[in-house]
Short mmCIF file of C-alpha atoms in Angstrom, two decimals:
data_model
loop_
_atom_site.label_atom_id
_atom_site.label_comp_id
_atom_site.label_asym_id
_atom_site.label_seq_id
_atom_site.Cartn_x
_atom_site.Cartn_y
_atom_site.Cartn_z
CA MET A 1324 29.30 -47.04 1.03
CA ALA A 1325 26.42 -49.01 2.53
CA ASN A 1326 23.90 -47.21 4.73
CA CYS A 1327 26.01 -44.04 4.99
CA LYS A 1328 24.24 -40.80 5.72
CA ARG A 1329 24.55 -37.79 3.43
CA ILE A 1330 28.12 -36.53 3.34
CA PRO A 1331 28.37 -32.95 4.66
CA THR A 1332 30.68 -30.24 3.32
CA THR A 1333 32.96 -27.94 5.27
CA LEU A 1334 30.77 -25.04 4.09
CA GLU A 1335 28.14 -26.32 6.53
CA GLY A 1336 30.57 -26.10 9.45
CA PRO A 1337 31.69 -25.53 12.03
CA PHE A 1338 30.13 -28.75 13.24
CA SER A 1339 29.09 -29.61 16.75
CA PRO A 1340 31.77 -31.83 18.29
CA VAL A 1341 31.15 -35.58 18.10
CA THR A 1342 32.93 -38.36 19.99
CA ARG A 1343 32.39 -41.96 18.99
CA GLN A 1344 33.24 -43.93 22.10
CA PHE A 1345 35.68 -46.83 21.97
CA ASP A 1346 34.01 -50.16 21.33
CA PRO A 1347 35.11 -52.37 24.27
CA SER A 1348 34.73 -55.47 22.08
CA LEU A 1349 37.70 -54.29 19.99
CA ARG A 1350 41.37 -54.71 20.83
CA ARG A 1351 43.26 -51.64 22.04
CA GLY A 1352 46.40 -53.05 20.45
CA SER A 1353 48.21 -56.11 19.23
CA GLU A 1354 51.65 -57.68 19.38
CA ASP A 1355 54.31 -57.29 16.73
CA LEU A 1356 54.36 -59.93 14.02
CA PRO A 1357 56.94 -62.66 14.78
CA ILE A 1358 60.20 -62.25 12.89
CA ASN A 1359 59.58 -65.54 11.06
CA HIS A 1360 56.20 -64.36 9.76
CA PRO A 1361 55.90 -65.12 6.00
CA ARG A 1362 55.42 -61.42 5.17
CA LEU A 1363 58.70 -60.50 6.90
CA THR A 1364 61.10 -63.19 5.72
CA LYS A 1365 63.63 -62.67 2.97
CA LYS A 1366 62.48 -64.33 -0.25
CA VAL A 1367 65.35 -63.66 -2.67
CA PRO A 1368 69.05 -64.65 -2.80
CA SER A 1369 71.42 -62.24 -1.09
CA ILE A 1370 72.50 -60.21 -4.16
CA PHE A 1371 68.97 -59.79 -5.49
CA PRO A 1372 66.88 -56.66 -4.72
CA GLU A 1373 64.30 -56.62 -1.96
CA GLN A 1374 62.42 -53.94 0.02
CA ILE A 1375 61.73 -52.12 -3.27
CA ALA A 1376 60.11 -48.70 -2.82
CA LEU A 1377 59.09 -45.73 -4.98
CA ALA A 1378 59.09 -42.03 -4.09
CA ILE A 1379 58.26 -38.98 -6.17
CA SER A 1380 61.25 -36.90 -7.25
CA SER A 1381 59.50 -34.47 -9.60
CA PRO A 1382 56.47 -34.58 -11.93
CA ASN A 1383 58.58 -36.40 -14.55
CA SER A 1384 60.97 -38.38 -12.35
CA MET A 1385 60.74 -41.06 -9.66
CA TRP A 1386 63.10 -42.45 -7.05
CA VAL A 1387 63.47 -46.24 -6.94
CA SER A 1388 65.09 -47.64 -3.79
CA TRP A 1389 65.95 -51.18 -2.74
CA VAL A 1390 68.28 -53.29 -0.60
CA THR A 1391 70.76 -56.03 -1.50
CA GLY A 1392 73.06 -58.17 0.64
CA ASP A 1393 72.78 -59.15 4.27
CA ALA A 1394 72.77 -56.92 7.31
CA GLN A 1395 74.86 -57.83 10.37
CA ILE A 1396 74.08 -57.52 14.05
CA GLY A 1397 76.39 -58.35 16.94
CA PRO A 1398 79.16 -56.99 19.21
CA LYS A 1399 81.38 -56.41 16.16
CA VAL A 1400 80.14 -55.68 12.64
CA THR A 1401 81.99 -54.98 9.39
CA PRO A 1402 80.19 -52.72 6.88
CA LEU A 1403 79.72 -54.06 3.35
CA ASP A 1404 81.33 -52.28 0.40
CA PRO A 1405 78.56 -50.56 -1.61
CA SER A 1406 80.75 -50.46 -4.72
CA THR A 1407 80.57 -54.23 -5.08
CA VAL A 1408 76.99 -54.13 -6.40
CA ALA A 1409 75.72 -51.75 -9.09
CA SER A 1410 72.52 -49.69 -8.80
CA GLU A 1411 70.52 -49.93 -12.04
CA VAL A 1412 66.90 -49.48 -13.05
CA HIS A 1413 65.71 -50.69 -16.47
CA TYR A 1414 62.30 -49.26 -17.42
CA GLY A 1415 59.90 -48.60 -20.26
CA LYS A 1416 56.25 -48.42 -21.30
CA GLU A 1417 55.95 -52.05 -22.39
CA SER A 1418 56.26 -55.17 -20.32
CA GLY A 1419 59.61 -56.84 -20.91
CA ARG A 1420 60.89 -54.02 -23.14
CA TYR A 1421 62.97 -51.47 -21.28
CA SER A 1422 63.91 -48.44 -23.38
CA PHE A 1423 65.79 -46.69 -20.60
CA ILE A 1424 68.50 -47.53 -18.08
CA ARG A 1425 69.47 -45.29 -15.19
CA LYS A 1426 72.21 -45.77 -12.61
CA GLY A 1427 72.30 -44.34 -9.12
CA ILE A 1428 74.03 -44.45 -5.77
CA SER A 1429 74.36 -46.93 -2.93
CA THR A 1430 75.19 -46.68 0.74
CA VAL A 1431 75.34 -48.53 4.03
CA TYR A 1432 74.80 -47.27 7.55
CA SER A 1433 75.59 -48.50 11.03
CA GLN A 1434 73.84 -48.18 14.37
CA ILE A 1435 76.61 -48.29 16.96
CA TYR A 1436 76.30 -48.73 20.73
CA PRO A 1437 79.73 -48.78 22.46
CA PHE A 1438 78.21 -50.14 25.66
CA GLU A 1439 78.42 -53.59 27.19
CA GLY A 1440 75.45 -55.77 26.37
CA LEU A 1441 74.11 -53.67 23.47
CA LEU A 1442 74.49 -55.08 19.97
CA ASN A 1443 75.73 -53.09 16.98
CA TYR A 1444 74.25 -53.22 13.49
CA THR A 1445 75.40 -52.51 9.96
CA SER A 1446 72.94 -52.50 7.11
CA ALA A 1447 72.87 -54.32 3.83
CA ILE A 1448 73.55 -52.17 0.74
CA ILE A 1449 70.83 -49.58 0.13
CA HIS A 1450 70.36 -48.37 -3.45
CA HIS A 1451 68.72 -45.19 -4.76
CA VAL A 1452 68.19 -44.48 -8.48
CA ARG A 1453 66.37 -41.51 -9.99
CA ILE A 1454 64.56 -42.43 -13.21
CA GLU A 1455 63.62 -39.55 -15.51
CA GLY A 1456 61.61 -38.62 -18.59
CA LEU A 1457 58.33 -39.95 -17.23
CA GLU A 1458 55.11 -38.84 -18.89
CA PRO A 1459 51.94 -37.91 -16.96
CA GLY A 1460 49.53 -40.73 -16.22
CA GLU A 1461 51.62 -43.30 -18.10
CA LYS A 1462 52.30 -46.80 -16.82
CA TYR A 1463 55.92 -47.90 -16.56
CA TYR A 1464 57.40 -51.36 -16.22
CA TYR A 1465 60.72 -51.66 -14.42
CA ARG A 1466 63.33 -53.98 -12.96
CA CYS A 1467 66.11 -52.99 -10.58
CA GLY A 1468 69.40 -54.54 -9.50
CA ASP A 1469 72.79 -55.32 -11.04
CA SER A 1470 72.63 -56.66 -14.62
CA SER A 1471 76.35 -57.54 -14.62
CA LEU A 1472 75.65 -60.06 -11.85
CA SER A 1473 72.39 -61.21 -13.48
CA ALA A 1474 70.78 -60.10 -10.23
CA MET A 1475 67.74 -58.15 -11.38
CA SER A 1476 64.38 -58.03 -9.63
CA GLU A 1477 61.15 -59.31 -11.07
CA GLU A 1478 59.25 -56.82 -13.21
CA HIS A 1479 57.20 -54.23 -11.34
CA ILE A 1480 54.77 -51.63 -12.62
CA PHE A 1481 53.69 -48.15 -11.53
CA GLU A 1482 51.60 -45.33 -12.96
CA ASN A 1483 53.14 -41.87 -12.97
CA LEU A 1484 51.02 -39.16 -11.38
CA PRO A 1485 49.45 -36.44 -13.55
CA TYR A 1486 51.50 -33.29 -14.11
CA PRO A 1487 50.69 -30.20 -12.01
CA GLY A 1488 47.58 -28.45 -13.27
CA PRO A 1489 44.24 -27.18 -11.92
CA THR A 1490 42.33 -30.09 -13.51
CA ASN A 1491 44.86 -32.88 -12.83
CA TYR A 1492 44.73 -34.89 -9.61
CA PRO A 1493 45.88 -38.26 -8.29
CA HIS A 1494 43.18 -40.91 -8.29
CA ARG A 1495 43.35 -41.43 -4.52
CA ILE A 1496 45.79 -40.30 -1.85
CA ALA A 1497 46.15 -42.61 1.14
CA ILE A 1498 47.26 -41.15 4.47
CA VAL A 1499 48.49 -43.28 7.35
CA GLY A 1500 50.61 -42.72 10.43
CA ASP A 1501 52.22 -44.55 13.36
CA LEU A 1502 52.17 -47.81 11.50
CA GLY A 1503 54.52 -50.28 13.17
CA LEU A 1504 54.42 -53.96 12.30
CA THR A 1505 51.58 -55.60 14.23
CA SER A 1506 48.52 -57.60 13.26
CA ASN A 1507 46.61 -54.31 13.25
CA THR A 1508 49.23 -52.92 10.87
CA THR A 1509 48.41 -55.85 8.60
CA SER A 1510 44.70 -55.00 8.65
CA THR A 1511 45.45 -51.34 7.92
CA ILE A 1512 47.75 -52.01 4.97
CA ASP A 1513 45.50 -54.73 3.51
CA HIS A 1514 42.56 -52.34 3.62
CA LEU A 1515 44.63 -49.47 2.25
CA ILE A 1516 45.75 -51.60 -0.71
CA ARG A 1517 42.11 -52.51 -1.43
CA ASN A 1518 41.40 -48.80 -1.80
CA SER A 1519 43.87 -48.62 -4.72
CA PRO A 1520 45.73 -45.38 -3.94
CA SER A 1521 48.01 -43.72 -6.45
CA LEU A 1522 50.04 -42.02 -3.68
CA VAL A 1523 50.66 -42.72 0.01
CA LEU A 1524 51.54 -40.11 2.66
CA MET A 1525 53.23 -41.73 5.67
CA VAL A 1526 53.13 -39.09 8.44
CA GLY A 1527 55.86 -40.46 10.70
CA ASP A 1528 56.60 -43.35 13.08
CA LEU A 1529 57.17 -46.01 10.47
CA SER A 1530 58.69 -49.27 11.71
CA TYR A 1531 59.00 -48.74 15.49
CA ALA A 1532 62.40 -50.38 15.41
CA ASP A 1533 63.19 -48.45 18.57
CA GLN A 1534 60.55 -50.38 20.49
CA TYR A 1535 62.69 -53.50 20.34
CA GLN A 1536 65.57 -54.88 22.35
CA THR A 1537 68.21 -56.63 20.31
CA VAL A 1538 68.45 -59.66 22.60
CA GLY A 1539 65.47 -61.86 21.86
CA SER A 1540 63.77 -59.49 19.39
CA LYS A 1541 60.87 -58.95 21.77
CA GLY A 1542 58.87 -55.79 21.37
CA VAL A 1543 58.20 -53.64 24.42
CA PRO A 1544 55.65 -50.80 24.49
CA CYS A 1545 57.83 -48.62 26.74
CA PHE A 1546 61.59 -49.02 26.37
CA SER A 1547 62.50 -46.66 29.21
CA CYS A 1548 60.06 -48.52 31.49
CA ALA A 1549 61.44 -51.95 30.60
CA PHE A 1550 65.08 -50.85 30.60
CA PRO A 1551 65.41 -47.95 33.06
CA ASP A 1552 69.19 -48.39 33.37
CA ALA A 1553 69.96 -48.50 29.64
CA PRO A 1554 72.61 -45.87 28.81
CA ILE A 1555 70.97 -45.08 25.46
CA ARG A 1556 67.70 -46.02 23.78
CA GLU A 1557 68.56 -49.15 21.84
CA THR A 1558 66.84 -50.05 18.57
CA TYR A 1559 66.50 -53.38 16.78
CA GLN A 1560 67.52 -52.40 13.25
CA PRO A 1561 66.54 -55.70 11.55
CA HIS A 1562 62.99 -54.54 12.25
CA TRP A 1563 63.54 -51.95 9.50
CA ASP A 1564 64.36 -54.75 7.07
CA ASN A 1565 61.24 -56.64 8.12
CA TRP A 1566 59.16 -53.51 7.64
CA GLY A 1567 60.63 -52.92 4.17
CA ARG A 1568 59.73 -56.47 3.13
CA PHE A 1569 56.25 -56.14 4.60
CA MET A 1570 55.61 -52.88 2.71
CA GLU A 1571 57.12 -53.91 -0.65
CA PRO A 1572 53.87 -55.17 -2.26
CA LEU A 1573 52.55 -51.62 -1.86
CA THR A 1574 55.65 -49.45 -2.15
CA SER A 1575 57.03 -51.19 -5.26
CA ARG A 1576 54.03 -49.95 -7.26
CA VAL A 1577 52.80 -46.85 -5.41
CA PRO A 1578 55.08 -43.96 -4.37
CA MET A 1579 55.17 -43.49 -0.61
CA MET A 1580 56.22 -40.09 0.72
CA VAL A 1581 57.50 -40.20 4.28
CA ILE A 1582 58.24 -37.70 7.00
CA GLU A 1583 60.07 -38.49 10.21
CA GLY A 1584 58.42 -39.07 13.56
CA ASN A 1585 59.91 -39.35 17.04
CA HIS A 1586 60.48 -43.09 16.57
CA GLU A 1587 62.82 -42.34 13.68
CA ILE A 1588 65.20 -40.32 15.91
CA GLU A 1589 67.06 -43.48 17.03
CA PRO A 1590 69.92 -41.71 18.84
CA GLN A 1591 73.49 -42.96 18.84
CA VAL A 1592 76.50 -41.58 20.65
CA ASP A 1593 78.01 -38.26 19.53
CA GLY A 1594 74.58 -36.82 18.74
CA VAL A 1595 73.92 -39.00 15.68
CA ASN A 1596 70.17 -39.24 14.93
CA PHE A 1597 67.88 -40.39 12.09
CA LYS A 1598 70.57 -42.63 10.61
CA ALA A 1599 68.22 -45.36 9.35
CA TYR A 1600 65.58 -42.91 8.12
CA GLN A 1601 68.04 -40.84 6.12
CA ALA A 1602 69.81 -43.85 4.60
CA ARG A 1603 66.75 -45.89 3.70
CA PHE A 1604 64.39 -43.33 2.17
CA SER A 1605 64.64 -41.13 -0.88
CA VAL A 1606 62.75 -37.85 -0.69
CA PRO A 1607 62.83 -34.83 -3.03
CA SER A 1608 64.69 -32.56 -0.62
CA GLU A 1609 67.24 -31.24 -3.11
CA GLU A 1610 64.58 -31.06 -5.83
CA SER A 1611 62.49 -28.78 -3.62
CA GLY A 1612 65.39 -26.59 -2.47
CA SER A 1613 65.66 -28.09 1.00
CA ASN A 1614 69.04 -28.87 2.54
CA SER A 1615 67.59 -31.64 4.71
CA LYS A 1616 65.70 -34.90 4.21
CA LEU A 1617 63.72 -33.94 7.32
CA TYR A 1618 61.57 -31.42 5.39
CA TYR A 1619 60.72 -31.01 1.71
CA SER A 1620 57.88 -30.45 -0.76
CA PHE A 1621 56.57 -32.02 -3.97
CA GLU A 1622 53.67 -31.88 -6.41
CA GLY A 1623 51.06 -34.52 -7.07
CA GLY A 1624 49.02 -33.15 -9.95
CA GLY A 1625 47.23 -30.00 -8.78
CA VAL A 1626 48.24 -30.54 -5.13
CA HIS A 1627 51.35 -29.01 -3.58
CA PHE A 1628 52.48 -31.07 -0.59
CA ILE A 1629 54.67 -29.64 2.17
CA MET A 1630 56.30 -32.17 4.51
CA LEU A 1631 57.63 -30.47 7.65
CA GLY A 1632 60.02 -31.73 10.31
CA ALA A 1633 59.02 -31.40 13.94
CA TYR A 1634 62.28 -32.90 15.25
CA VAL A 1635 64.61 -30.39 13.62
CA GLY A 1636 64.76 -26.62 14.14
CA TYR A 1637 61.47 -24.90 13.27
CA ASN A 1638 62.01 -21.42 14.77
CA LYS A 1639 61.41 -18.35 12.61
CA THR A 1640 65.17 -17.70 12.54
CA GLY A 1641 66.04 -21.22 11.37
CA ALA A 1642 66.74 -22.92 8.06
CA GLN A 1643 63.47 -24.87 7.88
CA TYR A 1644 61.32 -21.77 8.39
CA THR A 1645 63.30 -19.86 5.77
CA TRP A 1646 62.91 -22.75 3.32
CA LEU A 1647 59.17 -23.01 4.06
CA ARG A 1648 58.59 -19.31 3.41
CA GLN A 1649 60.49 -19.49 0.12
CA ASP A 1650 58.66 -22.64 -0.94
CA LEU A 1651 55.30 -20.99 -0.28
CA GLN A 1652 56.33 -17.85 -2.12
CA LYS A 1653 57.20 -19.87 -5.23
CA MET A 1654 53.82 -21.64 -5.34
CA ASP A 1655 51.41 -20.84 -8.17
CA ARG A 1656 47.87 -21.59 -6.97
CA LYS A 1657 46.63 -21.34 -10.55
CA VAL A 1658 48.71 -24.47 -11.27
CA THR A 1659 48.44 -26.28 -7.92
CA PRO A 1660 45.26 -24.94 -6.29
CA TRP A 1661 45.40 -27.32 -3.32
CA LEU A 1662 47.99 -26.86 -0.58
CA VAL A 1663 48.38 -29.81 1.81
CA ALA A 1664 50.86 -29.93 4.70
CA ALA A 1665 51.95 -32.85 6.86
CA TRP A 1666 54.16 -33.40 9.89
CA HIS A 1667 54.18 -35.90 12.71
CA PRO A 1668 52.86 -34.37 15.99
CA PRO A 1669 49.52 -32.54 15.77
CA TRP A 1670 49.11 -28.91 16.81
CA TYR A 1671 45.39 -29.35 17.48
CA ASN A 1672 44.67 -32.36 19.67
CA SER A 1673 42.03 -32.99 22.33
CA TYR A 1674 43.44 -36.32 23.56
CA SER A 1675 45.39 -36.52 26.82
CA SER A 1676 48.27 -38.15 24.97
CA HIS A 1677 50.68 -35.53 23.56
CA TYR A 1678 48.30 -32.72 24.54
CA GLN A 1679 49.89 -29.35 23.60
CA GLU A 1680 53.21 -31.17 23.16
CA PHE A 1681 54.21 -29.18 20.07
CA GLU A 1682 52.62 -25.88 20.98
CA CYS A 1683 56.02 -24.22 20.38
CA MET A 1684 56.00 -25.34 16.74
CA ARG A 1685 52.46 -24.06 16.28
CA GLN A 1686 53.38 -20.67 17.68
CA GLU A 1687 56.36 -20.43 15.34
CA MET A 1688 54.79 -21.65 12.09
CA GLU A 1689 51.00 -21.35 12.16
CA ASP A 1690 50.85 -17.74 10.99
CA LEU A 1691 52.87 -18.53 7.88
CA LEU A 1692 50.68 -21.48 6.90
CA TYR A 1693 47.54 -19.43 7.51
CA GLN A 1694 48.86 -16.53 5.45
CA TYR A 1695 49.34 -18.82 2.48
CA SER A 1696 45.94 -20.51 2.84
CA VAL A 1697 46.94 -24.10 3.60
CA ASP A 1698 43.86 -26.24 2.97
CA ILE A 1699 44.51 -29.45 4.93
CA VAL A 1700 47.07 -30.56 7.52
CA PHE A 1701 47.74 -34.23 8.33
CA SER A 1702 49.54 -35.44 11.46
CA GLY A 1703 49.96 -38.61 13.50
CA HIS A 1704 51.66 -39.18 16.90
CA VAL A 1705 48.35 -39.47 18.79
CA HIS A 1706 47.17 -43.05 18.28
CA ALA A 1707 43.60 -42.23 17.41
CA TYR A 1708 41.58 -40.40 14.78
CA GLU A 1709 40.48 -36.79 15.07
CA ARG A 1710 39.19 -34.28 12.50
CA MET A 1711 39.04 -30.59 13.38
CA ASN A 1712 36.74 -27.84 12.28
CA ARG A 1713 38.57 -25.15 10.35
CA VAL A 1714 40.66 -23.40 12.99
CA TYR A 1715 43.35 -20.76 13.43
CA ASN A 1716 45.00 -19.93 16.76
CA TYR A 1717 42.36 -22.02 18.58
CA ASN A 1718 39.55 -19.89 17.10
CA LEU A 1719 37.03 -21.26 14.63
CA ASP A 1720 37.96 -19.67 11.31
CA ALA A 1721 36.35 -20.39 7.94
CA CYS A 1722 39.73 -19.82 6.27
CA GLY A 1723 41.80 -21.96 8.61
CA PRO A 1724 43.04 -25.41 7.54
CA VAL A 1725 41.19 -28.63 8.23
CA TYR A 1726 43.54 -30.41 10.66
CA ILE A 1727 43.33 -34.21 10.72
CA THR A 1728 45.10 -36.60 13.11
CA ILE A 1729 45.57 -40.02 11.55
CA GLY A 1730 48.05 -41.70 13.95
CA ASP A 1731 46.04 -44.90 14.21
CA GLY A 1732 47.93 -47.15 11.78
CA GLY A 1733 48.34 -50.08 14.15
CA ASN A 1734 51.55 -49.91 16.19
CA ILE A 1735 52.43 -51.81 19.35
CA GLU A 1736 51.83 -48.85 21.68
CA LYS A 1737 48.02 -49.32 21.48
CA ILE A 1738 45.17 -46.94 20.74
CA ASP A 1739 44.82 -43.75 22.81
CA LEU A 1740 41.47 -43.62 24.64
CA ASP A 1741 41.62 -40.73 27.12
CA HIS A 1742 40.54 -37.22 26.17
CA ALA A 1743 41.98 -34.16 27.87
CA ASP A 1744 38.40 -33.01 28.63
CA ASP A 1745 37.43 -36.27 30.35
CA PRO A 1746 37.07 -35.91 34.14
CA GLY A 1747 40.49 -36.34 35.73
CA LYS A 1748 42.27 -36.81 32.39
CA CYS A 1749 43.62 -33.30 31.82
CA PRO A 1750 47.41 -33.71 31.84
CA SER A 1751 49.62 -31.48 33.94
CA PRO A 1752 51.37 -28.62 32.12
CA ARG A 1753 54.56 -30.41 33.18
CA ASP A 1754 53.57 -33.48 31.13
CA ASN A 1755 53.93 -34.14 27.41
CA LYS A 1756 57.43 -32.81 26.94
CA PRO A 1757 58.54 -33.08 23.30
CA GLU A 1758 61.53 -35.18 22.30
CA PHE A 1759 62.80 -32.10 20.46
CA GLY A 1760 62.51 -28.46 21.41
CA THR A 1761 61.02 -26.86 24.49
CA THR A 1762 57.51 -26.63 25.92
CA CYS A 1763 55.19 -23.67 25.37
CA HIS A 1764 52.04 -24.88 27.09
CA ILE A 1765 49.34 -22.22 27.38
CA ASN A 1766 46.02 -21.58 29.05
CA PHE A 1767 43.26 -20.51 26.70
CA THR A 1768 42.59 -16.78 26.57
CA SER A 1769 38.98 -16.73 25.34
CA GLY A 1770 35.92 -18.89 24.84
CA PRO A 1771 34.47 -21.59 27.13
CA ALA A 1772 37.93 -22.66 28.34
CA LYS A 1773 39.22 -19.16 29.08
CA GLY A 1774 41.94 -19.24 31.71
CA LYS A 1775 42.16 -23.05 31.70
CA PHE A 1776 44.70 -25.54 30.36
CA CYS A 1777 42.02 -28.02 29.22
CA TRP A 1778 38.44 -27.70 28.08
CA HIS A 1779 35.77 -29.29 30.30
CA ARG A 1780 34.12 -30.79 27.20
CA GLN A 1781 35.17 -31.67 23.67
CA PRO A 1782 36.56 -28.40 22.23
CA ASP A 1783 34.57 -26.54 19.59
CA TRP A 1784 37.47 -26.90 17.17
CA SER A 1785 37.33 -30.72 17.45
CA ALA A 1786 34.65 -31.89 15.02
CA PHE A 1787 34.93 -35.69 15.25
CA ARG A 1788 37.09 -38.14 17.18
CA GLU A 1789 37.24 -41.90 17.58
CA SER A 1790 39.76 -44.34 19.05
CA SER A 1791 40.09 -47.03 16.38
CA PHE A 1792 42.80 -48.32 14.06
CA GLY A 1793 42.54 -47.20 10.44
CA HIS A 1794 43.74 -45.01 7.58
CA GLY A 1795 42.38 -42.22 5.40
CA ILE A 1796 41.74 -41.60 1.70
CA LEU A 1797 41.71 -38.14 0.10
CA GLU A 1798 40.09 -37.85 -3.33
CA VAL A 1799 40.56 -34.46 -5.00
CA PHE A 1800 38.00 -33.89 -7.76
CA ASN A 1801 38.76 -30.36 -8.95
CA SER A 1802 40.19 -27.05 -7.71
CA THR A 1803 37.31 -26.68 -5.23
CA TYR A 1804 36.10 -30.06 -3.96
CA ALA A 1805 37.81 -33.01 -2.29
CA LEU A 1806 36.35 -35.98 -0.42
CA TRP A 1807 37.99 -37.10 2.82
CA THR A 1808 37.14 -40.60 4.11
CA TRP A 1809 38.55 -42.19 7.24
CA HIS A 1810 38.33 -45.99 7.23
CA ARG A 1811 38.41 -47.83 10.53
CA ASN A 1812 39.90 -51.33 10.43
CA GLN A 1813 36.86 -53.09 11.84
CA ASP A 1814 34.95 -51.91 8.75
CA ALA A 1815 37.69 -53.00 6.37
CA TYR A 1816 35.67 -55.74 4.71
CA ASN A 1817 32.07 -54.59 5.14
CA ASP A 1818 32.19 -51.08 3.67
CA GLY A 1819 31.58 -49.20 6.89
CA CYS A 1820 31.17 -45.46 6.69
CA GLY A 1821 33.96 -44.32 8.98
CA ASP A 1822 34.07 -40.53 8.85
CA GLN A 1823 33.44 -38.62 5.63
CA ILE A 1824 33.33 -34.98 4.61
CA TYR A 1825 33.66 -32.92 1.45
CA ILE A 1826 36.42 -30.37 1.95
CA VAL A 1827 35.58 -27.24 -0.04
CA ARG A 1828 38.11 -24.56 -0.90
CA GLN A 1829 36.99 -20.91 -0.96
CA PRO A 1830 39.78 -19.06 -2.79
CA GLU A 1831 37.67 -15.93 -3.29
CA LEU A 1832 36.96 -15.62 0.43
CA CYS A 1833 40.23 -16.89 1.83
CA MET A 1834 42.66 -15.67 -0.84
CA ASP A 1835 45.23 -18.04 -2.29
CA GLY A 1836 48.27 -16.08 -1.25
CA ILE A 1837 49.56 -13.66 1.37
CA ARG A 1838 47.03 -12.20 3.77
CA SER A 1839 47.56 -10.31 6.99
CA VAL A 1840 47.11 -12.10 10.30
CA SER A 1841 46.62 -10.94 13.85
CA LEU A 1842 46.75 -13.17 16.88
CA SER A 1843 43.80 -12.91 19.23
CA GLY A 1844 44.24 -15.90 21.52
CA GLY A 1845 42.06 -18.97 21.73
#
């Protein structure tokens, strides 16, 4: 990159905290794209596939998902019959020659509001097919649809990731969160595509369909503020279809692995949540031994990825914690040396927004991740960028993970500017209540902030922070070195430096496996 200074390594840390102040010449946010925007409109006949997306199933298998038919929205909706359209993927190693055919499943879902003035929705038909027998690093050509109706997609191509192994790694891993569907989203995705990733991690808050009202399709940054008397938080489900069309140029050729955020909750009556998320996305939950699409794991070459759910039970006595412990126990660090975790709300966060919001989750799960030497943790939720020094229980620790907040994808809620250590910006312990679980806010027990809820300056565990829209790229070179680069949108077309660091693993010092832990406060 042009004029970039020497890239440091984590071995040189911990680093003195740096804050790059918000550039007032930049926009804090932008409006959602209009529903008639060319990137959002349907471009194929009703029975033909659209919103095509890939997701990893296993090292030699891939999920292919798409949508056919027309969704309905109104006071009364009638679900389509999924059995009327087949789910087929034809694929092979040569363009136009498909040696294999696999069939899968299809479904529809509804978002129902039995209240006057709120519109119901039923989806088009959503298809999921698992294609198998894929070889490492090979390119595959595929079409999806229903051949009996002569309703097959155009040909698409993807490259399978390398098999797990200490010398095999994806070319580039893109990480993005809190994306939405604004003009800033467009800049983020355009820049991300230019970086040619072979895998995308989407760390929650995908379409922001729940920031819409169904009458007029006008986005609002705060639904409860705009509609204080609404009996339930309404969502504009066609926004999901728009988002799927917008993302297809990327997701039809690069697998995107998602985890839910708070904007995917989308509550209905009778306690129904996550209906759109669970119907629209394929994830390797069963393949990884999970009984829920809200948490799972997978391999990408020599990297083991753990995707955790913050909006489902995470207590030590619960199913997710039990699954996580078993998943970690089964890992072989000689095969997958790198261990990367992701979930939506950050545990370490020095912004006023969502400050200590998921402290309960940290207290339940941090010890386990530390014991098994997690290398990097990615989160979103806070609409800004922040990279931490290696930390454990709020103490600088050379064997703790590098936590990175990357919730600056471009959504309608705008960039977060205020830091909890800014004068007058420390939130009250009564603020930042999570949308799932309870609050466990704490005062620090040691260090410069001992006895206080907020630091009076940027915390020592916060290495770098900046309020700008962007995304990140992780390049893993071998079992020891990886390069992390955060790209801000304003540098998208002039090769700006963003934030860069070499993340260095120290397996001899930090032990790839169980180690004892003792809490000492932070």
